[in-house]
Amino acid sequence: MPVGEALLGRLIDVTGAPGDQGAPFPTDVPRRPIHRNPPPLSSKGDTTRIFATGIKVIDLLTPLAQGGKAAMFGGAGVGKTVLVMELIHAMVERYQGISVFAGVGERCREGHEMLTDMRGSGVLPRTVLVYGQMNEPPGARWRVPLTALTVAEYFRDERHQNVLLLMDNVFRFVQAGAEVSGLLGRLPSRVGYQPTLATEVAGLQERIVSVGEVSVTAIEAVYVPADDFTDPAVTAIAAHVDSMVVLSRSMAAEGMYPAIDPIASSSVLLDPLVVGDEHAQIAIEVRRAVEHYRELQDVISLLGVEELGADDRRIVGRARRLQRFLTQPFTVTEAFTGVPGRSVPIADTLAGCKAILAGECDAWQESSLYMIGALDEARERESKLSKDAPAQTPTPAPAAVSATP
């Protein structure tokens, strides 16, 4: 299939043929096979460099590795695709690298929307879109991630450029493999998946590595069927990733976007030797506060916050403020919400969480911390609210009524 600079800004199918009604590729364009062996272990580079995204909850609790693999796990409608789109913006604006997007089993509407949005935002000239639509044969959908990975490997190996590889949705890659397996007459394994599930997932994931100083960083959206995280496809994919970003349906229902579960999400990079002692300690304290709040939610729903002890009320208040501080407006949703997107440095995220944990925001309204960037923005909101609030005069206590015999 064709690879190289001629593909930048274009949409192609599994064979490398243009799918955007553009001009055909030159005859002298480089070509590579989509089935290749992973690089030898001796050539693999370091994967302990942090890939800063500007998204507070990810950078704080599930830091991504440059040259590593991260997966966004979640059911339908919790924000996986929006999160992937925002990370494309982060890569283009922060790192000036190449982005390769693999749409596995995508609807034609989704592909058209992404192509139009990228043209409007100016990120398309440094992006390659590879699509295998839902109506295509399972063999085509099964090989779309391999086509996208081949394009990414060319820019890594030949042009020595860092590449962000995004795949939406890896679960459909597994589904297509199950369809192919059924057509070949193979005996299905657990839950009807193909018997070669682990081999096929490993064959894709093991090619996503850093080589020397250049890297392919993979961010994968993974649909979780019926929100069942014990599904064989989900567990097979999770075994290969460095960072697990779990999206919660309950948080999405509360409007806490991005709806990332701070307890269920994890990263191998959240280690004091990698992120530093302060970062690791703040992340532990944030998780501890949120987990304590969740343990008390049943009591709160039955009896109310007033029935808690003073220490528990203080922890609950800080946990709720932390949850709202970790929400964030995205650039890709600005056209729908009217709220400009925010990109927050890791230092500002740590400073904000540290201040909330220390009690500096205990008297603030929770709404001041919702959908903001750094804590300074909440401080401005709070000062404005205090100025706009009308002066309240104390209501005199009613006179005591004496009881008559």
mmCIF file of C-alpha atoms in Angstrom:
data_model
loop_
_atom_site.group_PDB
_atom_site.id
_atom_site.type_symbol
_atom_site.label_atom_id
_atom_site.label_comp_id
_atom_site.label_asym_id
_atom_site.label_seq_id
_atom_site.Cartn_x
_atom_site.Cartn_y
_atom_site.Cartn_z
ATOM 1 C CA MET A 1 0.000 0.000 0.000
ATOM 2 C CA PRO A 2 1.185 3.624 -0.517
ATOM 3 C CA VAL A 3 2.861 5.493 2.354
ATOM 4 C CA GLY A 4 4.653 8.805 2.793
ATOM 5 C CA GLU A 5 3.989 12.550 2.620
ATOM 6 C CA ALA A 6 1.549 12.165 -0.266
ATOM 7 C CA LEU A 7 -0.971 10.720 2.202
ATOM 8 C CA LEU A 8 -0.953 13.737 4.551
ATOM 9 C CA GLY A 9 -4.292 15.492 4.542
ATOM 10 C CA ARG A 10 -5.973 12.596 2.747
ATOM 11 C CA LEU A 11 -8.566 9.942 3.567
ATOM 12 C CA ILE A 12 -7.771 6.427 2.342
ATOM 13 C CA ASP A 13 -9.279 2.955 2.588
ATOM 14 C CA VAL A 14 -7.670 -0.312 3.670
ATOM 15 C CA THR A 15 -5.793 -0.694 0.360
ATOM 16 C CA GLY A 16 -4.483 2.880 0.385
ATOM 17 C CA ALA A 17 -6.875 4.088 -2.325
ATOM 18 C CA PRO A 18 -8.149 7.686 -1.900
ATOM 19 C CA GLY A 19 -11.594 7.903 -0.353
ATOM 20 C CA ASP A 20 -11.997 11.688 -0.299
ATOM 21 C CA GLN A 21 -12.642 12.268 -4.027
ATOM 22 C CA GLY A 22 -9.148 13.713 -4.302
ATOM 23 C CA ALA A 23 -6.504 13.151 -6.954
ATOM 24 C CA PRO A 24 -4.900 9.695 -7.204
ATOM 25 C CA PHE A 25 -1.477 9.247 -5.642
ATOM 26 C CA PRO A 26 1.661 9.507 -7.836
ATOM 27 C CA THR A 27 2.990 6.272 -9.275
ATOM 28 C CA ASP A 28 6.368 6.758 -7.566
ATOM 29 C CA VAL A 29 4.905 6.954 -4.044
ATOM 30 C CA PRO A 30 6.662 4.572 -1.582
ATOM 31 C CA ARG A 31 4.839 1.333 -0.793
ATOM 32 C CA ARG A 32 4.991 -1.095 2.125
ATOM 33 C CA PRO A 33 3.232 -4.345 3.078
ATOM 34 C CA ILE A 34 0.759 -4.070 5.940
ATOM 35 C CA HIS A 35 1.884 -7.355 7.543
ATOM 36 C CA ARG A 36 5.287 -6.791 9.201
ATOM 37 C CA ASN A 37 7.199 -8.067 12.193
ATOM 38 C CA PRO A 38 7.640 -5.792 15.222
ATOM 39 C CA PRO A 39 11.046 -4.123 15.722
ATOM 40 C CA PRO A 40 13.611 -6.198 17.649
ATOM 41 C CA LEU A 41 13.717 -5.722 21.394
ATOM 42 C CA SER A 42 17.228 -4.233 21.244
ATOM 43 C CA SER A 43 16.031 -1.287 19.122
ATOM 44 C CA LYS A 44 13.108 -0.265 21.314
ATOM 45 C CA GLY A 45 13.368 3.142 22.935
ATOM 46 C CA ASP A 46 12.392 4.610 26.285
ATOM 47 C CA THR A 47 8.678 4.752 27.184
ATOM 48 C CA THR A 48 8.933 6.674 30.462
ATOM 49 C CA ARG A 49 8.610 10.126 28.891
ATOM 50 C CA ILE A 50 5.307 11.779 29.733
ATOM 51 C CA PHE A 51 2.987 12.651 26.846
ATOM 52 C CA ALA A 52 1.382 15.828 28.219
ATOM 53 C CA THR A 53 -2.168 16.209 26.911
ATOM 54 C CA GLY A 54 -3.364 19.380 28.641
ATOM 55 C CA ILE A 55 -6.351 17.386 29.980
ATOM 56 C CA LYS A 56 -6.235 17.702 33.765
ATOM 57 C CA VAL A 57 -7.657 14.369 34.873
ATOM 58 C CA ILE A 58 -5.499 12.391 32.415
ATOM 59 C CA ASP A 59 -2.245 14.195 33.194
ATOM 60 C CA LEU A 60 -2.890 13.880 36.941
ATOM 61 C CA LEU A 61 -4.218 10.338 37.387
ATOM 62 C CA THR A 62 -3.461 8.404 34.183
ATOM 63 C CA PRO A 63 -0.388 9.998 32.570
ATOM 64 C CA LEU A 64 0.268 8.775 29.047
ATOM 65 C CA ALA A 65 3.654 7.544 27.852
ATOM 66 C CA GLN A 66 5.234 8.975 24.728
ATOM 67 C CA GLY A 67 5.812 5.892 22.631
ATOM 68 C CA GLY A 68 3.411 3.873 24.746
ATOM 69 C CA LYS A 69 -0.144 2.647 24.413
ATOM 70 C CA ALA A 70 -3.211 4.067 26.114
ATOM 71 C CA ALA A 71 -6.792 2.870 25.829
ATOM 72 C CA MET A 72 -10.075 4.661 26.508
ATOM 73 C CA PHE A 73 -12.515 2.051 27.816
ATOM 74 C CA GLY A 74 -16.210 2.847 27.918
ATOM 75 C CA GLY A 75 -19.683 1.954 26.766
ATOM 76 C CA ALA A 76 -21.726 3.739 24.129
ATOM 77 C CA GLY A 77 -22.237 7.475 24.526
ATOM 78 C CA VAL A 78 -19.761 8.286 27.310
ATOM 79 C CA GLY A 79 -17.384 10.444 25.232
ATOM 80 C CA LYS A 80 -14.646 8.189 23.807
ATOM 81 C CA THR A 81 -14.607 9.732 20.322
ATOM 82 C CA VAL A 82 -14.669 13.309 21.665
ATOM 83 C CA LEU A 83 -11.693 12.489 23.885
ATOM 84 C CA VAL A 84 -9.774 11.025 20.932
ATOM 85 C CA MET A 85 -10.515 14.133 18.837
ATOM 86 C CA GLU A 86 -9.244 16.403 21.611
ATOM 87 C CA LEU A 87 -6.012 14.411 21.809
ATOM 88 C CA ILE A 88 -5.477 14.953 18.072
ATOM 89 C CA HIS A 89 -5.578 18.706 18.742
ATOM 90 C CA ALA A 90 -3.129 18.283 21.629
ATOM 91 C CA MET A 91 -0.653 16.419 19.412
ATOM 92 C CA VAL A 92 -0.810 18.926 16.561
ATOM 93 C CA GLU A 93 -0.589 22.026 18.766
ATOM 94 C CA ARG A 94 1.926 20.817 21.368
ATOM 95 C CA TYR A 95 4.235 18.458 19.499
ATOM 96 C CA GLN A 96 3.944 19.421 15.826
ATOM 97 C CA GLY A 97 3.929 15.743 14.954
ATOM 98 C CA ILE A 98 2.055 13.513 12.550
ATOM 99 C CA SER A 99 -1.332 12.044 13.436
ATOM 100 C CA VAL A 100 -2.746 8.868 11.870
ATOM 101 C CA PHE A 101 -6.390 8.061 12.569
ATOM 102 C CA ALA A 102 -7.805 4.574 12.020
ATOM 103 C CA GLY A 103 -11.591 4.450 11.813
ATOM 104 C CA VAL A 104 -12.447 0.770 12.261
ATOM 105 C CA GLY A 105 -16.041 -0.029 11.347
ATOM 106 C CA GLU A 106 -17.001 3.635 11.394
ATOM 107 C CA ARG A 107 -20.268 5.028 10.059
ATOM 108 C CA CYS A 108 -19.923 7.153 6.923
ATOM 109 C CA ARG A 109 -21.497 10.065 8.827
ATOM 110 C CA GLU A 110 -18.740 9.915 11.461
ATOM 111 C CA GLY A 111 -16.012 9.872 8.822
ATOM 112 C CA HIS A 112 -17.530 12.825 6.970
ATOM 113 C CA GLU A 113 -17.887 14.824 10.202
ATOM 114 C CA MET A 114 -14.281 14.176 11.201
ATOM 115 C CA LEU A 115 -12.953 15.121 7.763
ATOM 116 C CA THR A 116 -14.983 18.358 7.789
ATOM 117 C CA ASP A 117 -13.981 19.251 11.362
ATOM 118 C CA MET A 118 -10.294 18.666 10.658
ATOM 119 C CA ARG A 119 -10.419 20.822 7.563
ATOM 120 C CA GLY A 120 -12.034 23.616 9.544
ATOM 121 C CA SER A 121 -9.623 23.403 12.483
ATOM 122 C CA GLY A 122 -6.477 23.295 10.345
ATOM 123 C CA VAL A 123 -5.114 19.979 11.650
ATOM 124 C CA LEU A 124 -5.803 17.982 8.474
ATOM 125 C CA PRO A 125 -2.508 18.827 6.652
ATOM 126 C CA ARG A 126 -0.581 16.834 9.301
ATOM 127 C CA THR A 127 -3.061 13.969 9.561
ATOM 128 C CA VAL A 128 -3.747 10.760 7.628
ATOM 129 C CA LEU A 129 -7.243 9.265 7.896
ATOM 130 C CA VAL A 130 -7.665 5.532 7.267
ATOM 131 C CA TYR A 131 -11.242 4.272 7.218
ATOM 132 C CA GLY A 132 -12.945 0.914 6.995
ATOM 133 C CA GLN A 133 -16.671 1.569 7.013
ATOM 134 C CA MET A 134 -19.373 -0.569 8.565
ATOM 135 C CA ASN A 135 -20.696 -1.661 5.181
ATOM 136 C CA GLU A 136 -17.327 -3.044 4.050
ATOM 137 C CA PRO A 137 -16.441 -6.762 4.243
ATOM 138 C CA PRO A 138 -15.086 -7.988 7.588
ATOM 139 C CA GLY A 139 -11.669 -8.664 6.039
ATOM 140 C CA ALA A 140 -11.337 -4.969 5.144
ATOM 141 C CA ARG A 141 -12.394 -3.787 8.605
ATOM 142 C CA TRP A 142 -10.047 -6.320 10.185
ATOM 143 C CA ARG A 143 -7.002 -4.941 8.342
ATOM 144 C CA VAL A 144 -7.679 -1.191 8.703
ATOM 145 C CA PRO A 145 -5.583 -0.887 11.923
ATOM 146 C CA LEU A 146 -2.691 -2.648 10.162
ATOM 147 C CA THR A 147 -2.908 -0.171 7.262
ATOM 148 C CA ALA A 148 -2.859 2.802 9.646
ATOM 149 C CA LEU A 149 0.025 1.302 11.627
ATOM 150 C CA THR A 150 2.025 0.794 8.414
ATOM 151 C CA VAL A 151 1.620 4.499 7.579
ATOM 152 C CA ALA A 152 2.723 5.440 11.116
ATOM 153 C CA GLU A 153 5.756 3.131 10.951
ATOM 154 C CA TYR A 154 6.929 4.798 7.731
ATOM 155 C CA PHE A 155 6.992 8.262 9.331
ATOM 156 C CA ARG A 156 8.741 6.835 12.408
ATOM 157 C CA ASP A 157 11.383 4.765 10.598
ATOM 158 C CA GLU A 158 12.016 6.720 7.391
ATOM 159 C CA ARG A 159 11.222 10.337 8.336
ATOM 160 C CA HIS A 160 12.188 10.059 12.025
ATOM 161 C CA GLN A 161 9.052 11.854 13.179
ATOM 162 C CA ASN A 162 6.957 11.265 16.271
ATOM 163 C CA VAL A 163 3.544 9.884 15.363
ATOM 164 C CA LEU A 164 0.253 9.827 17.242
ATOM 165 C CA LEU A 165 -1.777 6.777 16.201
ATOM 166 C CA LEU A 166 -5.456 6.926 17.114
ATOM 167 C CA MET A 167 -7.810 3.999 16.671
ATOM 168 C CA ASP A 168 -11.576 4.138 16.994
ATOM 169 C CA ASN A 169 -12.706 1.490 17.722
ATOM 170 C CA VAL A 170 -10.394 -1.427 18.535
ATOM 171 C CA PHE A 171 -13.352 -3.529 19.664
ATOM 172 C CA ARG A 172 -14.649 -3.463 16.081
ATOM 173 C CA PHE A 173 -11.265 -4.805 14.958
ATOM 174 C CA VAL A 174 -11.872 -7.788 17.236
ATOM 175 C CA GLN A 175 -15.445 -8.118 15.976
ATOM 176 C CA ALA A 176 -14.275 -8.157 12.356
ATOM 177 C CA GLY A 177 -11.736 -10.855 13.242
ATOM 178 C CA ALA A 178 -14.526 -12.928 14.781
ATOM 179 C CA GLU A 179 -16.552 -12.593 11.566
ATOM 180 C CA VAL A 180 -13.578 -13.700 9.467
ATOM 181 C CA SER A 181 -12.984 -16.618 11.832
ATOM 182 C CA GLY A 182 -16.597 -17.702 11.443
ATOM 183 C CA LEU A 183 -16.385 -17.515 7.657
ATOM 184 C CA LEU A 184 -13.300 -19.752 7.791
ATOM 185 C CA GLY A 185 -15.214 -22.311 9.858
ATOM 186 C CA ARG A 186 -13.080 -22.079 12.983
ATOM 187 C CA LEU A 187 -14.481 -23.265 16.294
ATOM 188 C CA PRO A 188 -15.394 -20.203 18.408
ATOM 189 C CA SER A 189 -13.955 -19.694 21.878
ATOM 190 C CA ARG A 190 -15.402 -17.833 24.885
ATOM 191 C CA VAL A 191 -18.443 -15.605 24.208
ATOM 192 C CA GLY A 192 -18.213 -16.492 20.525
ATOM 193 C CA TYR A 193 -14.860 -14.800 19.860
ATOM 194 C CA GLN A 194 -12.277 -16.269 17.519
ATOM 195 C CA PRO A 195 -9.822 -18.806 19.005
ATOM 196 C CA THR A 196 -6.925 -16.609 17.798
ATOM 197 C CA LEU A 197 -8.112 -13.496 19.694
ATOM 198 C CA ALA A 198 -5.004 -13.080 21.874
ATOM 199 C CA THR A 199 -2.642 -13.662 18.922
ATOM 200 C CA GLU A 200 -4.394 -11.130 16.682
ATOM 201 C CA VAL A 201 -4.488 -8.425 19.360
ATOM 202 C CA ALA A 202 -0.813 -9.021 20.212
ATOM 203 C CA GLY A 203 0.179 -8.912 16.532
ATOM 204 C CA LEU A 204 -1.241 -5.395 16.326
ATOM 205 C CA GLN A 205 -0.157 -4.040 19.709
ATOM 206 C CA GLU A 206 3.443 -5.299 19.681
ATOM 207 C CA ARG A 207 4.243 -3.211 16.586
ATOM 208 C CA ILE A 208 3.376 0.022 18.421
ATOM 209 C CA VAL A 209 6.737 0.938 19.977
ATOM 210 C CA SER A 210 9.394 3.636 20.167
ATOM 211 C CA VAL A 211 12.525 3.097 18.096
ATOM 212 C CA GLY A 212 15.473 5.132 19.321
ATOM 213 C CA GLU A 213 14.408 8.744 19.877
ATOM 214 C CA VAL A 214 11.264 8.612 17.711
ATOM 215 C CA SER A 215 7.999 7.071 18.736
ATOM 216 C CA VAL A 216 4.552 5.887 17.777
ATOM 217 C CA THR A 217 2.176 6.803 20.580
ATOM 218 C CA ALA A 218 -1.114 4.901 20.363
ATOM 219 C CA ILE A 219 -4.383 6.062 21.863
ATOM 220 C CA GLU A 220 -7.163 3.570 21.350
ATOM 221 C CA ALA A 221 -10.886 3.827 21.971
ATOM 222 C CA VAL A 222 -12.310 0.519 23.177
ATOM 223 C CA TYR A 223 -16.043 -0.114 23.305
ATOM 224 C CA VAL A 224 -17.045 -2.147 26.358
ATOM 225 C CA PRO A 225 -20.108 -4.262 25.471
ATOM 226 C CA ALA A 226 -22.872 -3.897 28.081
ATOM 227 C CA ASP A 227 -20.290 -2.147 30.329
ATOM 228 C CA ASP A 228 -18.803 -5.588 31.052
ATOM 229 C CA PHE A 229 -15.089 -5.148 31.737
ATOM 230 C CA THR A 230 -14.620 -8.919 32.016
ATOM 231 C CA ASP A 231 -15.409 -9.383 28.314
ATOM 232 C CA PRO A 232 -12.582 -11.412 26.673
ATOM 233 C CA ALA A 233 -11.958 -8.747 24.011
ATOM 234 C CA VAL A 234 -11.640 -6.000 26.626
ATOM 235 C CA THR A 235 -9.274 -8.015 28.826
ATOM 236 C CA ALA A 236 -7.131 -9.016 25.825
ATOM 237 C CA ILE A 237 -6.667 -5.362 24.822
ATOM 238 C CA ALA A 238 -6.122 -4.159 28.402
ATOM 239 C CA ALA A 239 -3.196 -6.552 28.833
ATOM 240 C CA HIS A 240 -1.116 -4.573 26.311
ATOM 241 C CA VAL A 241 -1.667 -0.940 27.341
ATOM 242 C CA ASP A 242 0.377 1.287 29.643
ATOM 243 C CA SER A 243 -2.500 3.572 30.625
ATOM 244 C CA MET A 244 -6.145 2.592 31.151
ATOM 245 C CA VAL A 245 -8.581 5.500 30.928
ATOM 246 C CA VAL A 246 -11.975 4.218 32.076
ATOM 247 C CA LEU A 247 -14.998 6.339 31.214
ATOM 248 C CA SER A 248 -17.906 6.142 33.642
ATOM 249 C CA ARG A 249 -21.552 6.233 32.610
ATOM 250 C CA SER A 250 -22.610 7.565 36.022
ATOM 251 C CA MET A 251 -20.174 10.487 35.762
ATOM 252 C CA ALA A 252 -21.392 11.243 32.240
ATOM 253 C CA ALA A 253 -24.970 11.279 33.555
ATOM 254 C CA GLU A 254 -23.913 13.868 36.162
ATOM 255 C CA GLY A 255 -22.314 16.040 33.459
ATOM 256 C CA MET A 256 -18.758 15.486 34.724
ATOM 257 C CA TYR A 257 -16.950 15.664 31.379
ATOM 258 C CA PRO A 258 -14.526 14.208 30.557
ATOM 259 C CA ALA A 259 -16.317 11.345 32.335
ATOM 260 C CA ILE A 260 -13.104 9.609 33.433
ATOM 261 C CA ASP A 261 -13.374 7.437 36.531
ATOM 262 C CA PRO A 262 -10.492 8.491 38.828
ATOM 263 C CA ILE A 263 -10.593 5.204 40.770
ATOM 264 C CA ALA A 264 -10.869 2.648 37.950
ATOM 265 C CA SER A 265 -8.348 4.403 35.675
ATOM 266 C CA SER A 266 -4.654 3.608 36.060
ATOM 267 C CA SER A 267 -1.220 4.090 34.525
ATOM 268 C CA VAL A 268 2.145 2.403 34.957
ATOM 269 C CA LEU A 269 3.745 5.861 34.743
ATOM 270 C CA LEU A 270 2.113 7.075 37.963
ATOM 271 C CA ASP A 271 5.265 6.254 39.885
ATOM 272 C CA PRO A 272 7.393 8.661 41.969
ATOM 273 C CA LEU A 273 10.465 7.698 39.923
ATOM 274 C CA VAL A 274 8.716 8.883 36.737
ATOM 275 C CA VAL A 275 6.348 11.720 37.687
ATOM 276 C CA GLY A 276 8.014 12.834 40.922
ATOM 277 C CA ASP A 277 7.084 12.510 44.594
ATOM 278 C CA GLU A 278 4.733 15.508 44.687
ATOM 279 C CA HIS A 279 2.697 14.400 41.655
ATOM 280 C CA ALA A 280 2.369 10.831 42.936
ATOM 281 C CA GLN A 281 1.341 11.977 46.428
ATOM 282 C CA ILE A 282 -1.291 14.423 45.147
ATOM 283 C CA ALA A 283 -2.757 11.708 42.891
ATOM 284 C CA ILE A 284 -2.995 9.318 45.871
ATOM 285 C CA GLU A 285 -4.729 11.941 48.020
ATOM 286 C CA VAL A 286 -7.192 12.836 45.242
ATOM 287 C CA ARG A 287 -8.118 9.177 44.775
ATOM 288 C CA ARG A 288 -8.423 8.671 48.529
ATOM 289 C CA ALA A 289 -10.816 11.617 48.885
ATOM 290 C CA VAL A 290 -13.002 10.559 45.948
ATOM 291 C CA GLU A 291 -13.106 6.950 47.139
ATOM 292 C CA HIS A 292 -14.108 8.018 50.656
ATOM 293 C CA TYR A 293 -16.891 10.164 49.168
ATOM 294 C CA ARG A 294 -18.190 7.200 47.170
ATOM 295 C CA GLU A 295 -18.236 5.016 50.278
ATOM 296 C CA LEU A 296 -20.459 7.587 51.986
ATOM 297 C CA GLN A 297 -22.844 8.185 49.079
ATOM 298 C CA ASP A 298 -25.404 5.641 50.301
ATOM 299 C CA VAL A 299 -25.466 7.265 53.734
ATOM 300 C CA ILE A 300 -25.764 10.715 52.172
ATOM 301 C CA SER A 301 -28.646 9.683 49.923
ATOM 302 C CA LEU A 302 -30.553 8.187 52.879
ATOM 303 C CA LEU A 303 -29.803 10.594 55.725
ATOM 304 C CA GLY A 304 -28.207 13.663 54.142
ATOM 305 C CA VAL A 305 -24.784 15.261 54.495
ATOM 306 C CA GLU A 306 -25.815 16.855 57.800
ATOM 307 C CA GLU A 307 -25.791 13.467 59.522
ATOM 308 C CA LEU A 308 -22.086 12.929 58.786
ATOM 309 C CA GLY A 309 -19.331 13.777 61.195
ATOM 310 C CA ALA A 310 -17.297 16.946 60.785
ATOM 311 C CA ASP A 311 -14.314 15.130 59.245
ATOM 312 C CA ASP A 312 -16.492 13.234 56.786
ATOM 313 C CA ARG A 313 -18.319 16.426 55.748
ATOM 314 C CA ARG A 314 -15.005 18.124 55.093
ATOM 315 C CA ILE A 315 -13.715 15.214 52.966
ATOM 316 C CA VAL A 316 -16.990 15.012 51.015
ATOM 317 C CA GLY A 317 -16.913 18.735 50.275
ATOM 318 C CA ARG A 318 -13.338 18.584 49.025
ATOM 319 C CA ALA A 319 -13.994 15.451 46.949
ATOM 320 C CA ARG A 320 -16.956 17.123 45.230
ATOM 321 C CA ARG A 321 -14.832 20.187 44.495
ATOM 322 C CA LEU A 322 -12.036 17.989 43.137
ATOM 323 C CA GLN A 323 -14.484 16.220 40.812
ATOM 324 C CA ARG A 324 -15.674 19.548 39.445
ATOM 325 C CA PHE A 325 -12.167 20.962 39.136
ATOM 326 C CA LEU A 326 -11.152 17.958 37.019
ATOM 327 C CA THR A 327 -13.902 18.722 34.485
ATOM 328 C CA GLN A 328 -12.751 20.698 31.479
ATOM 329 C CA PRO A 329 -14.207 22.235 28.291
ATOM 330 C CA PHE A 330 -12.704 20.859 25.071
ATOM 331 C CA THR A 331 -11.731 22.661 21.900
ATOM 332 C CA VAL A 332 -13.605 20.163 19.735
ATOM 333 C CA THR A 333 -16.881 20.809 21.598
ATOM 334 C CA GLU A 334 -16.620 24.600 21.531
ATOM 335 C CA ALA A 335 -18.967 24.847 18.527
ATOM 336 C CA PHE A 336 -21.686 22.988 20.469
ATOM 337 C CA THR A 337 -21.260 24.399 23.984
ATOM 338 C CA GLY A 338 -20.075 27.919 23.240
ATOM 339 C CA VAL A 339 -17.387 27.504 25.915
ATOM 340 C CA PRO A 340 -13.782 27.942 24.701
ATOM 341 C CA GLY A 341 -11.586 24.885 25.206
ATOM 342 C CA ARG A 342 -8.866 24.866 27.850
ATOM 343 C CA SER A 343 -5.448 23.235 27.820
ATOM 344 C CA VAL A 344 -3.926 23.120 31.300
ATOM 345 C CA PRO A 345 -0.218 22.534 32.091
ATOM 346 C CA ILE A 346 0.525 19.757 34.566
ATOM 347 C CA ALA A 347 1.964 22.257 37.078
ATOM 348 C CA ASP A 348 -1.347 24.193 37.189
ATOM 349 C CA THR A 349 -3.312 20.957 37.634
ATOM 350 C CA LEU A 350 -1.136 19.904 40.572
ATOM 351 C CA ALA A 351 -1.334 23.367 42.149
ATOM 352 C CA GLY A 352 -5.128 23.409 41.885
ATOM 353 C CA CYS A 353 -5.593 19.950 43.404
ATOM 354 C CA LYS A 354 -3.120 20.749 46.170
ATOM 355 C CA ALA A 355 -5.032 23.916 47.076
ATOM 356 C CA ILE A 356 -8.388 22.083 47.183
ATOM 357 C CA LEU A 357 -6.943 19.278 49.325
ATOM 358 C CA ALA A 358 -5.455 21.867 51.702
ATOM 359 C CA GLY A 359 -8.885 23.440 52.244
ATOM 360 C CA GLU A 360 -8.265 26.738 50.453
ATOM 361 C CA CYS A 361 -11.516 26.319 48.484
ATOM 362 C CA ASP A 362 -13.765 24.977 51.264
ATOM 363 C CA ALA A 363 -15.826 28.183 51.339
ATOM 364 C CA TRP A 364 -16.170 28.420 47.557
ATOM 365 C CA GLN A 365 -19.275 27.431 45.666
ATOM 366 C CA GLU A 366 -18.863 24.140 43.802
ATOM 367 C CA SER A 367 -20.085 25.744 40.570
ATOM 368 C CA SER A 368 -17.028 28.034 40.557
ATOM 369 C CA LEU A 369 -14.814 24.996 39.907
ATOM 370 C CA TYR A 370 -16.957 23.430 37.178
ATOM 371 C CA MET A 371 -15.707 23.438 33.561
ATOM 372 C CA ILE A 372 -12.652 25.631 34.062
ATOM 373 C CA GLY A 373 -8.945 25.503 33.280
ATOM 374 C CA ALA A 374 -6.526 26.496 36.055
ATOM 375 C CA LEU A 375 -7.629 27.371 39.598
ATOM 376 C CA ASP A 376 -7.124 31.098 38.948
ATOM 377 C CA GLU A 377 -10.215 30.993 36.741
ATOM 378 C CA ALA A 378 -12.268 29.618 39.632
ATOM 379 C CA ARG A 379 -10.839 32.293 41.909
ATOM 380 C CA GLU A 380 -12.047 34.981 39.487
ATOM 381 C CA ARG A 381 -15.493 33.355 39.314
ATOM 382 C CA GLU A 382 -15.731 33.212 43.086
ATOM 383 C CA SER A 383 -14.759 36.851 43.543
ATOM 384 C CA LYS A 384 -17.325 37.867 40.932
ATOM 385 C CA LEU A 385 -20.037 35.813 42.636
ATOM 386 C CA SER A 386 -19.235 37.382 45.991
ATOM 387 C CA LYS A 387 -19.475 40.887 44.480
ATOM 388 C CA ASP A 388 -22.741 40.146 42.665
ATOM 389 C CA ALA A 389 -24.393 38.515 45.690
ATOM 390 C CA PRO A 390 -26.844 40.964 47.341
ATOM 391 C CA ALA A 391 -26.145 41.926 50.901
ATOM 392 C CA GLN A 392 -28.322 39.804 53.133
ATOM 393 C CA THR A 393 -29.740 41.352 56.296
ATOM 394 C CA PRO A 394 -30.167 38.991 59.212
ATOM 395 C CA THR A 395 -33.752 37.964 59.893
ATOM 396 C CA PRO A 396 -34.798 38.712 63.499
ATOM 397 C CA ALA A 397 -35.613 35.674 65.574
ATOM 398 C CA PRO A 398 -39.301 35.209 66.400
ATOM 399 C CA ALA A 399 -40.365 36.217 69.887
ATOM 400 C CA ALA A 400 -40.782 33.423 72.365
ATOM 401 C CA VAL A 401 -44.393 32.473 73.062
ATOM 402 C CA SER A 402 -45.100 31.633 76.678
ATOM 403 C CA ALA A 403 -47.249 28.626 77.314
ATOM 404 C CA THR A 404 -50.448 29.320 79.244
ATOM 405 C CA PRO A 405 -51.657 26.805 81.736
#
